[in-house]
Coordinates of C-alpha atoms in Angstrom, one line a residue:
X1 CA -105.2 36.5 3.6
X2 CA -103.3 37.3 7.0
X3 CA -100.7 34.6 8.4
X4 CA -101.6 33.2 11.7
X5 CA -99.0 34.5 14.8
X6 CA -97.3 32.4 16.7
X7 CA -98.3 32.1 20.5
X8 CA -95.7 32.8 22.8
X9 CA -96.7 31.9 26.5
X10 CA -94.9 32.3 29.9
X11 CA -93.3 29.2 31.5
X12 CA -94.2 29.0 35.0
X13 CA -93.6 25.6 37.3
X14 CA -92.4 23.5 34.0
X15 CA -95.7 24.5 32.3
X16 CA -96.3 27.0 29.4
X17 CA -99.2 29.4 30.3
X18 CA -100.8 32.3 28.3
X19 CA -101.4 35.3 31.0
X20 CA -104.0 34.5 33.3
X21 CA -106.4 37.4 32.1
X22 CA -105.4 36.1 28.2
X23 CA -103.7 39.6 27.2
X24 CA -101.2 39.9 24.8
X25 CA -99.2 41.9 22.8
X26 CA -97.7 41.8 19.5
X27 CA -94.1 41.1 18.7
X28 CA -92.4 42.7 15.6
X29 CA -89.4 41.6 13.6
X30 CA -87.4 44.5 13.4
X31 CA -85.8 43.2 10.0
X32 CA -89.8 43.2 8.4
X33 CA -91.6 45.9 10.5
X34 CA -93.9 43.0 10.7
X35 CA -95.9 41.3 13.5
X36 CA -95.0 37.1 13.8
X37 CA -96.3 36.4 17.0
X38 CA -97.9 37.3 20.0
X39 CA -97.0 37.2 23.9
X40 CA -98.9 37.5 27.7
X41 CA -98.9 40.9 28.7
X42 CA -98.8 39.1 32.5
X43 CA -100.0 41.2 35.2
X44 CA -100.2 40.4 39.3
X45 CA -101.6 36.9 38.8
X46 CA -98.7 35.7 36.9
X47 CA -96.3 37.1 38.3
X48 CA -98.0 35.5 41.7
X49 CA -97.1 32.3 40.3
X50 CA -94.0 32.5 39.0
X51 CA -93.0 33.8 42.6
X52 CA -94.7 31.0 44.2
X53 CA -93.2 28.3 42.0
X54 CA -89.6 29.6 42.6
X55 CA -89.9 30.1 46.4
X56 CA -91.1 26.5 46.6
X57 CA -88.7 25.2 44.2
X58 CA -85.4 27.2 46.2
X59 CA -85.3 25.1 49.5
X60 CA -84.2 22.2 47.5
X61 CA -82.2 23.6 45.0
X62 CA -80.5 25.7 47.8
X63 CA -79.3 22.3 49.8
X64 CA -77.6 20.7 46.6
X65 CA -74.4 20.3 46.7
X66 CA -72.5 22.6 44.3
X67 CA -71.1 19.7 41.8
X68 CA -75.0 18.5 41.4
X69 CA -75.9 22.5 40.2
X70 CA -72.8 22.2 38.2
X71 CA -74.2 19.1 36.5
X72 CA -77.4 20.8 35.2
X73 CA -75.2 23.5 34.0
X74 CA -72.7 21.4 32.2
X75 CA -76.1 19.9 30.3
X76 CA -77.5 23.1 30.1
X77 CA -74.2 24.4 27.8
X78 CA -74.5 20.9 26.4
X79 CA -78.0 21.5 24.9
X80 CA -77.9 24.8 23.7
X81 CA -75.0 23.4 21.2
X82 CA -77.3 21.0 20.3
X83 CA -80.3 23.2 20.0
X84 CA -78.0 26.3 18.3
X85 CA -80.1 26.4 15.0
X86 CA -83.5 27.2 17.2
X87 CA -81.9 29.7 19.0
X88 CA -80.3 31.5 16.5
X89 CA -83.5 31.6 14.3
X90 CA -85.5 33.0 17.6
X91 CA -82.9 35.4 17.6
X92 CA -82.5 36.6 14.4
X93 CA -86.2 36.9 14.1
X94 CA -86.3 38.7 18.0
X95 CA -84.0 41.2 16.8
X96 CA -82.8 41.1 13.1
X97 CA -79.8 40.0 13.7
X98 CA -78.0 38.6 10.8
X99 CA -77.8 35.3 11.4
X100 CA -74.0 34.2 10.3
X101 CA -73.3 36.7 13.1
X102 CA -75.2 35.0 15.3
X103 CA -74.2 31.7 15.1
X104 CA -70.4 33.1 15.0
X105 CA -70.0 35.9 17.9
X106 CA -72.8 34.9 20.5
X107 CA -73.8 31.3 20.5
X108 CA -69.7 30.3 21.2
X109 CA -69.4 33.1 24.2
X110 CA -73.1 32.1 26.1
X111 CA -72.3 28.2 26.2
X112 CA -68.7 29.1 27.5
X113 CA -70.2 31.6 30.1
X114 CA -72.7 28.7 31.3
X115 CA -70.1 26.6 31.6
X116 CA -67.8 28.9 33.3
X117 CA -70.3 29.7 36.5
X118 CA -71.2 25.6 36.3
X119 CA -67.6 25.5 37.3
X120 CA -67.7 28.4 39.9
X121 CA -70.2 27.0 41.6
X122 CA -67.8 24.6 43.3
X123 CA -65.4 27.8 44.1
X124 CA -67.0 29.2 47.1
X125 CA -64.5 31.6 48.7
X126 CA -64.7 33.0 51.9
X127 CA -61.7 33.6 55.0
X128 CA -60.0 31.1 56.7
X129 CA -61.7 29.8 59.6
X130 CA -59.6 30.7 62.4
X131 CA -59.8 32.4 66.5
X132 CA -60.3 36.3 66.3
X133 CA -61.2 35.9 70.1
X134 CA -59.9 33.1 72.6
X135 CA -62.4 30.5 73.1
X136 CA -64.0 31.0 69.5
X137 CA -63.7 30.0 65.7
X138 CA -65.5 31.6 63.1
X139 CA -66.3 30.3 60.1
X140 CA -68.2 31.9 57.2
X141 CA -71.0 30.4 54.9
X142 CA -71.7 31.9 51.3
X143 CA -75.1 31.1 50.4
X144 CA -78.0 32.1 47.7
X145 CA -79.7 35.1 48.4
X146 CA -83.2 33.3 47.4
X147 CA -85.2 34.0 44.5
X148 CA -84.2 36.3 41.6
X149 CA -86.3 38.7 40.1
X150 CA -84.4 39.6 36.4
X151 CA -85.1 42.0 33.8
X152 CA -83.5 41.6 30.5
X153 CA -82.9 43.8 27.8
X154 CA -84.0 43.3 23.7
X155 CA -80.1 44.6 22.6
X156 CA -79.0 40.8 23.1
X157 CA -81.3 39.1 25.1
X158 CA -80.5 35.7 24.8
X159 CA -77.3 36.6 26.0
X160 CA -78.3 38.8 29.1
X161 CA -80.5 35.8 29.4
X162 CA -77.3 33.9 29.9
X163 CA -75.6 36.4 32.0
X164 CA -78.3 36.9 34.5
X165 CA -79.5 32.9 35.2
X166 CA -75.8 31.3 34.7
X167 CA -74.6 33.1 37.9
X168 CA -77.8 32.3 40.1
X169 CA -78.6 29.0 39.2
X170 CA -74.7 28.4 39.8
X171 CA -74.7 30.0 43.1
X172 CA -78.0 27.9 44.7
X173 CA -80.9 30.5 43.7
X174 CA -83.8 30.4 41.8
X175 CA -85.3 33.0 39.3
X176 CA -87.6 35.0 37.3
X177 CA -86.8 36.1 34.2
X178 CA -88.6 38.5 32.0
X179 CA -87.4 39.4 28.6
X180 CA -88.2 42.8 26.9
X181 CA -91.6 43.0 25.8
X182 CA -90.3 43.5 21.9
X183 CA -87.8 40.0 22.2
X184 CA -89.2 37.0 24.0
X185 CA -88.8 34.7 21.8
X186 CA -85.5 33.4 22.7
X187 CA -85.8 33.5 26.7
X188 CA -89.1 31.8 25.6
X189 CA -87.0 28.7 24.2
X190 CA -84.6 29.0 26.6
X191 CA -87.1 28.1 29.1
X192 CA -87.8 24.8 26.7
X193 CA -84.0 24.5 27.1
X194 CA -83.6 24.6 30.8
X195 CA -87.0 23.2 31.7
X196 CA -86.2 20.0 29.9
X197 CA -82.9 19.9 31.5
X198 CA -84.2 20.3 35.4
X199 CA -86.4 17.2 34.3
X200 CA -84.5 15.1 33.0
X201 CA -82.1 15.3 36.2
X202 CA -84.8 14.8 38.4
X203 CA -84.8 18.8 39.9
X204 CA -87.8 21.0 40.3
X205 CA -89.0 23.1 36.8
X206 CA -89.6 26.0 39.1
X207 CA -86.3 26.5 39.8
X208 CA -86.5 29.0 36.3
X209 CA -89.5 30.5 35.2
X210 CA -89.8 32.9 32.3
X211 CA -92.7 35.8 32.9
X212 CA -93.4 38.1 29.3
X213 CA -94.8 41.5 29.9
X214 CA -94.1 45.3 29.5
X215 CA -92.8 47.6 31.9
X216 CA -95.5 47.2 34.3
X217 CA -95.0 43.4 34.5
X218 CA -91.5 44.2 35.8
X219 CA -92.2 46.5 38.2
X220 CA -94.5 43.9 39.5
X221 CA -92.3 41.5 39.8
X222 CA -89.7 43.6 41.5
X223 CA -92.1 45.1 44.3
X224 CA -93.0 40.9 44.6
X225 CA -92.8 40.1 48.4
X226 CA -91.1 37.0 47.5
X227 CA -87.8 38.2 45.5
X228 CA -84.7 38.6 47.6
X229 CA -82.9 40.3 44.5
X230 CA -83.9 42.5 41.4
X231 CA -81.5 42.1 38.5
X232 CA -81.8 43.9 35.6
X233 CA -80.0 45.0 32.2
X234 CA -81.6 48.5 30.5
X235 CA -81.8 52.1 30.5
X236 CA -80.6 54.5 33.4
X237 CA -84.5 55.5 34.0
X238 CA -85.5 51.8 34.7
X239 CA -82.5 51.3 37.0
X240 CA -83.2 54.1 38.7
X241 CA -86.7 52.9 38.9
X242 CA -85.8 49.5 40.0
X243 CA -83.2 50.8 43.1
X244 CA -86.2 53.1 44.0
X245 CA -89.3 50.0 44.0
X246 CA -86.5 47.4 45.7
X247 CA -85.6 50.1 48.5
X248 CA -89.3 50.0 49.6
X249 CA -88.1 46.2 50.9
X250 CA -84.4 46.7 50.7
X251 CA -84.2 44.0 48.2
X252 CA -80.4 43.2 47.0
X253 CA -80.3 45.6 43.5
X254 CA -77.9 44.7 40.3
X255 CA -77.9 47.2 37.7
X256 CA -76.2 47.2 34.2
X257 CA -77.4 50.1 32.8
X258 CA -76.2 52.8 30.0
X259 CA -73.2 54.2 28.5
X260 CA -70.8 56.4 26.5
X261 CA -67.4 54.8 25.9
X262 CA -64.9 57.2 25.4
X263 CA -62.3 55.8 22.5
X264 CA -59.4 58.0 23.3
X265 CA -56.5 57.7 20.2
X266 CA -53.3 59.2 20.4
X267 CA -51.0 60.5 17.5
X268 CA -49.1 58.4 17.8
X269 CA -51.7 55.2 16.8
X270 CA -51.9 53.2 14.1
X271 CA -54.3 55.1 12.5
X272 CA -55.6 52.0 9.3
X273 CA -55.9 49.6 12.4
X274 CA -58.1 51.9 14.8
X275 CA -60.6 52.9 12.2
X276 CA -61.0 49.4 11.4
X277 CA -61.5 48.0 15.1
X278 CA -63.2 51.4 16.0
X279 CA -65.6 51.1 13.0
X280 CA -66.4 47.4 14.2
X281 CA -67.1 48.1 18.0
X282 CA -68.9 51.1 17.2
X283 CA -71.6 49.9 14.0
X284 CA -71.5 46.2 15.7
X285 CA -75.5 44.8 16.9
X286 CA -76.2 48.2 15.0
X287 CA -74.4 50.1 17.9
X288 CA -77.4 49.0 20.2
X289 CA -74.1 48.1 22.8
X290 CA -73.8 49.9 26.2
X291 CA -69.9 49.4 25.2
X292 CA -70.2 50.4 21.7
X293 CA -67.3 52.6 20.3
X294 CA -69.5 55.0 19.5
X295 CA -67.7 57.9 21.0
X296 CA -64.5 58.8 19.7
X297 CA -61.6 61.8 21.2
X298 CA -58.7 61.8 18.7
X299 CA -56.1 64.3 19.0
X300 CA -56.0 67.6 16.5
X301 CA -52.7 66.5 14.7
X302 CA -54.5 63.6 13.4
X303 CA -58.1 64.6 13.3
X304 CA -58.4 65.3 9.8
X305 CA -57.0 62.1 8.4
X306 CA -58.7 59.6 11.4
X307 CA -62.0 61.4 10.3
X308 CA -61.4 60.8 6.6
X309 CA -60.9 57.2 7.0
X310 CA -63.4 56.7 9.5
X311 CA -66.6 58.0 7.1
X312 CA -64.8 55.9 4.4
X313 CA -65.3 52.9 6.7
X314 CA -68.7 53.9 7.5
X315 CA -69.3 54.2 3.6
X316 CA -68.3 50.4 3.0
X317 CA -70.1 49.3 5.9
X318 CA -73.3 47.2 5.2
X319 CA -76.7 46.6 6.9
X320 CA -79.3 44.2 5.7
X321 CA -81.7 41.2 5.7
X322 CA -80.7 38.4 8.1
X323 CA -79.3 35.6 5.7
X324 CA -76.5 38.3 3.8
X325 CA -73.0 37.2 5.8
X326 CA -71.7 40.1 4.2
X327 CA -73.7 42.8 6.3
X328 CA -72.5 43.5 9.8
X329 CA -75.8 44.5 11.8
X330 CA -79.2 44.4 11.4
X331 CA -81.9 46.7 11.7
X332 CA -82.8 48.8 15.3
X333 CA -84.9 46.8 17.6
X334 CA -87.6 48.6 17.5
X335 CA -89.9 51.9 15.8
X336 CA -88.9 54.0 19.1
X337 CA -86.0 53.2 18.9
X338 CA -85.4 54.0 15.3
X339 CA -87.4 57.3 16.6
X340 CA -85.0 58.0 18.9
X341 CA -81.6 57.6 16.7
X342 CA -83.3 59.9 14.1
X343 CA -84.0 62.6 16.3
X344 CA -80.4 62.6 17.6
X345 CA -79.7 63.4 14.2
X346 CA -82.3 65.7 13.4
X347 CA -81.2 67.9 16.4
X348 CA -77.6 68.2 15.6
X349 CA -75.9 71.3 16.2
X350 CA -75.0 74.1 13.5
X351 CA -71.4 73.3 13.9
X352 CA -72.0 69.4 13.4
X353 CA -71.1 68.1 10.2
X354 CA -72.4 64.8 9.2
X355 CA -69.5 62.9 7.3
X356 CA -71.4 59.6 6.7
X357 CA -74.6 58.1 6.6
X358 CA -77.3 60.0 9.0
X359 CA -80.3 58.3 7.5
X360 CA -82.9 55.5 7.4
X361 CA -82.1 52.2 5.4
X362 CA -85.0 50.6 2.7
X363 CA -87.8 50.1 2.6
X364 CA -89.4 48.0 5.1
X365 CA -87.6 47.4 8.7
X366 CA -85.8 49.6 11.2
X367 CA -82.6 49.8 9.3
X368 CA -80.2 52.9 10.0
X369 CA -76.8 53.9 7.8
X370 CA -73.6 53.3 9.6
X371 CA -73.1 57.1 10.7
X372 CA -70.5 59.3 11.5
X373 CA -70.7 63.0 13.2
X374 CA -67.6 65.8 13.7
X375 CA -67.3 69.1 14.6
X376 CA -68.7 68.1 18.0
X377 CA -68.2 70.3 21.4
X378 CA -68.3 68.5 24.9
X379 CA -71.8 69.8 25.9
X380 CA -73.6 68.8 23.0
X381 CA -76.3 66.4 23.3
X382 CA -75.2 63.8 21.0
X383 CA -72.0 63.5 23.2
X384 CA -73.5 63.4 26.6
X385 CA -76.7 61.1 26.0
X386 CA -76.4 57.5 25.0
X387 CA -78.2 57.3 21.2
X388 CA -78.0 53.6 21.1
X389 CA -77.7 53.0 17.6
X390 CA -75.3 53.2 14.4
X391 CA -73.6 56.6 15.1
X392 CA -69.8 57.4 15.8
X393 CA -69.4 60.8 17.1
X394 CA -65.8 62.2 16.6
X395 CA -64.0 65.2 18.9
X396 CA -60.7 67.0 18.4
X397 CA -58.3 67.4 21.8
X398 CA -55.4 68.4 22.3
X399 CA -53.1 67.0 24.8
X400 CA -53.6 64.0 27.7
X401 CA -55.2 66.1 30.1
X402 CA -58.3 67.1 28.0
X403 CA -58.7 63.6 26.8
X404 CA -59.1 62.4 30.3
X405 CA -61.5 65.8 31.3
X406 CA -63.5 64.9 28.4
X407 CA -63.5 61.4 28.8
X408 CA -64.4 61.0 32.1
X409 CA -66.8 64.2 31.6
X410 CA -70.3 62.2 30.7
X411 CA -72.7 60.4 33.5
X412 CA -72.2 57.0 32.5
X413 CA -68.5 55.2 33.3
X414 CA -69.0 51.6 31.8
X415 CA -66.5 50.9 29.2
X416 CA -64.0 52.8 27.5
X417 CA -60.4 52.4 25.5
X418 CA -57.3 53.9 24.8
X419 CA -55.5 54.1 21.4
X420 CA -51.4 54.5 21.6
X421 CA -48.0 52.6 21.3
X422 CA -46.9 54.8 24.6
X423 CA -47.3 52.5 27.0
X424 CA -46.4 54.3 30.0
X425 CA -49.6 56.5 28.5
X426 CA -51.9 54.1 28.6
X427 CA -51.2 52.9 32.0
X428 CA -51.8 56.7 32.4
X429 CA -54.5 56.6 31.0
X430 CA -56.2 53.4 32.8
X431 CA -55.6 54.6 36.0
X432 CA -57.0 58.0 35.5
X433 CA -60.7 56.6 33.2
X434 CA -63.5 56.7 35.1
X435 CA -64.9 53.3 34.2
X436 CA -65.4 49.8 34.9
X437 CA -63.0 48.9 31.7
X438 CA -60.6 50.2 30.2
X439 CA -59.4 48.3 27.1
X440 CA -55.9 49.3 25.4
X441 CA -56.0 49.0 21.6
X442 CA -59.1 47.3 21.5
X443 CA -62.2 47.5 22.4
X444 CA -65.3 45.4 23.0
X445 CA -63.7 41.9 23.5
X446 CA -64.8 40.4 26.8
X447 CA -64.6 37.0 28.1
X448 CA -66.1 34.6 31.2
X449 CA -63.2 35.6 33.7
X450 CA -63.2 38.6 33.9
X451 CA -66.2 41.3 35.3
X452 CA -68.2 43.5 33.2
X453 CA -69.7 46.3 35.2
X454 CA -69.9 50.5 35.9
X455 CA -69.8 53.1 37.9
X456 CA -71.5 56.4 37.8
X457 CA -74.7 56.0 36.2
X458 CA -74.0 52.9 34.4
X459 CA -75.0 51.4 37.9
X460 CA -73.3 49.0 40.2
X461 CA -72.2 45.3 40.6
X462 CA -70.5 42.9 38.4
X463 CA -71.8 40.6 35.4
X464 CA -69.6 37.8 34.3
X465 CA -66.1 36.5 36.3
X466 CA -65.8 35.4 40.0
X467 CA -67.2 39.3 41.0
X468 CA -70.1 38.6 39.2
X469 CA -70.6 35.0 40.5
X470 CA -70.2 37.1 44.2
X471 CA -73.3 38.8 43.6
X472 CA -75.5 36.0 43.4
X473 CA -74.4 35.0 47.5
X474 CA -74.8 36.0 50.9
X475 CA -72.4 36.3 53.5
X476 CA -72.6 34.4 56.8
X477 CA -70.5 35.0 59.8
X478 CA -70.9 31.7 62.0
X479 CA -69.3 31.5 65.5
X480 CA -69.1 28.4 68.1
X481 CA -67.4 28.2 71.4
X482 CA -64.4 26.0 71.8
X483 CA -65.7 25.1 75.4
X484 CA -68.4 22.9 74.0

């Protein structure tokens, strides 16, 4: 006797819709290997109307004034407090995630990021109007770009969610979303959430519209005639795929894509505190993070004793089912992706030496020990590709100069972090890191102020903060004559 799957549907114009054609496709809980619902596999007919309803919902929601988009904001925050439970059950089940951790490290930061960009959207900056020629003031307008085509990812994506409609719907546009094709459950509810919201308040439903679907789906919707901007959160190959379908229009691009945090520590750290944060920021959502500490340079004098303490970290880390508060991550999203971490393992080098973990978890699921690798050189594979998953690799170097050469010596530049008590070093050492943040005895905190965002091939403008907010706008010079 099989267990029936729960539907899934898109939500397009304040209605949930199975895919025109009726396609689907099966969605997994990483945490059970096992199927618990289905979702559209949309194709050129959905994607049609999700365009249509958000073009015809984005005249009006454009020409409201700022404190009436901050108002559905403010209730939008408001209900996913009161709807928390849902969302963290469609998340743990999405993606495995343990559920204590959940409710604890990303249901707080989300309603405090919505309600940070309801507030921004009554903080349009531009210059002072003013004469730059005699006989004529200018003025400048920020306005919406139009309608947002976003792709989110499946390593948190009822937070990407969050960080990719918070900042449009704050700054007067309108959207399509579409979650990963292996988590879209949450956006799914989310929909529910905002959909209810826009009601209520008396505002168009099409002013956010959630479309499932694979990679084709998205590429769909960002070739779409209608999007002014493609948004989206994932690997270097789909950014680069993205830039290359929006230049075919010139549509506005955002990109989040991968990285390799570097986690330089100095001799002269506190080496019981490091390993402790580092472990955390690096095993943390499974080290599915495009921040995740997973990278480590610590210098030769105390190699041998940060290594030592880091596998014995690794050794008391735990993984496991959903309702254990005592495990830190969950399993891998999904079977490739367990694939993938395996083969990065599989194809160490001779000189590698595995000092923790470095194998599959149970027996059902996508779990992965908490891992750590030494003995590494720069040009090995493991150090220079993103593996996405529980594994700390650890270097040896030997003076300031190499860390930064090293450091800076990947293709991604999205995160990183510094480990001393010098602190003329670490301002050093900020200045001279390749990347969009550099965090000094820490790493992985972020909060609502302040941008997230790479260089290099961890792709280009801001999520989060006032930068990110930017984004989201246009810039209008607008010019009259003094003469009348």
């Amino acid at each position: 006797m099989t267990t029936a799957l729960r539907r899934l549907r898109n939500y397009i114009d304040g209605e949930f819709r199975d895919a025109a054609d009726g396609r689907t496709t099966e969605v997994v809980n990483p945490a059970t290997g096992e199927a618990y619902a289905t979702a559209p596999l949309s194709a050129a007919a959905d994607v049609d109307a999700a365009m249509a309803a958000a073009e015809a919902a984005f005249p009006a929601w454009r020409d409201l004034i700022p404190a009436e988009r901050q108002k559905v904001l403010l209730k939008i925050a408001d209900r996913f407090e009161e709807r928390a439970e849902e969302l963290i059950a469609a998340e743990s089940e999405n993606c495995g995630k343990p559920i204590a951790l959940v409710r604890s490290e990303e249901i707080p930061p989300m309603v405090d990021q919505i309600r940070f960009f309801a507030g921004a959207a009554r903080m349009l900056e531009g210059r002072a109007a003013g004469e730059y020629m005699d006989g004529f003031t200018s003025i400048i307008r920020r306005e919406p770009v139009g309608v947002c085509a976003q792709v989110a990812p499946w390593n948190y994506p009822m937070m990407m969610a969050v960080w990719k409609f918070a900042p449009a719907l704050a700054a007067g546009n309108t959207v399509v979303i579409k979650p990963s094709d292996t988590t879209p459950a949450s956006t799914v509810l989310i929909a529910d959430i905002i959909g209810s919201v826009l009601d209520e308040l008396g505002h168009s439903r099409g002013v956010f519209n959630v479309i499932c679907g694979d990679r084709e789906t998205g590429r769909l919707m960002v070739e779409h005639k209608v999007p002014a901007m493609a948004s989206i959160t994932g690997s270097v190959r789909a950014g680069m795929q993205v830039a290359e379908s929006a230049s075919k229009d010139l549509k506005r691009v955002h990109l989040e894509l991968g990285g390799k945090a570097p986690v330089v520590v100095f001799e002269d750290t506190d080496i019981a505190k490091a390993v402790e944060d580092i472990s955390v920021a690096g095993y943390f959502n499974a080290g599915q993070d495009c921040t995740a500490a997973t990278r480590v340079l610590v210098q030769d004098s105390i190699h041998d004793e940060f290594v030592a303490a880091l596998a014995k970290a690794a050794s008391e880390t735990k993984t496991g089912a959903v309702d254990d508060e005592d495990v830190l991550y969950g399993p891998l999203n999904n079977a490739n992706q367990l694939k993938q971490v395996k083969g990065f393992i599989e194809r160490l080098p001779a000189h590698a030496k595995i000092e923790a973990g470095g194998e599959q978890v149970g027996e059902k699921g996508y779990f992965f020990a908490p891992t750590v690798v030494s003995g590494l050189k720069q040009d090995d594979e493991i150090v220079q590709q993103e593996v996405f998953g529980p594994v700390i690799t650890v270097q040896s170097f030997s003076d300031e100069k190499q860390a930064v050469e090293w450091a800076n010596g990947v293709e991604y530049a999205l995160a990183s972090s510094v480990w001393t008590k010098d602190h003329a070093r670490a301002m050093r050492m900020s200045k001279s890191l390749d990347f969009g943040c550099v965090w000094i005895n820490t790493h992985i905190p972020l909060v609502a102020e302040m941008p997230h965002g790479g260089f290099k091939k961890s792709g280009y403008g801001k999520d989060l903060s006032a930068y990110g907010f930017d984004d989201y706008t246009r810039i209008k010079h607008v010019m009259t004559s003094l003469d009348g």
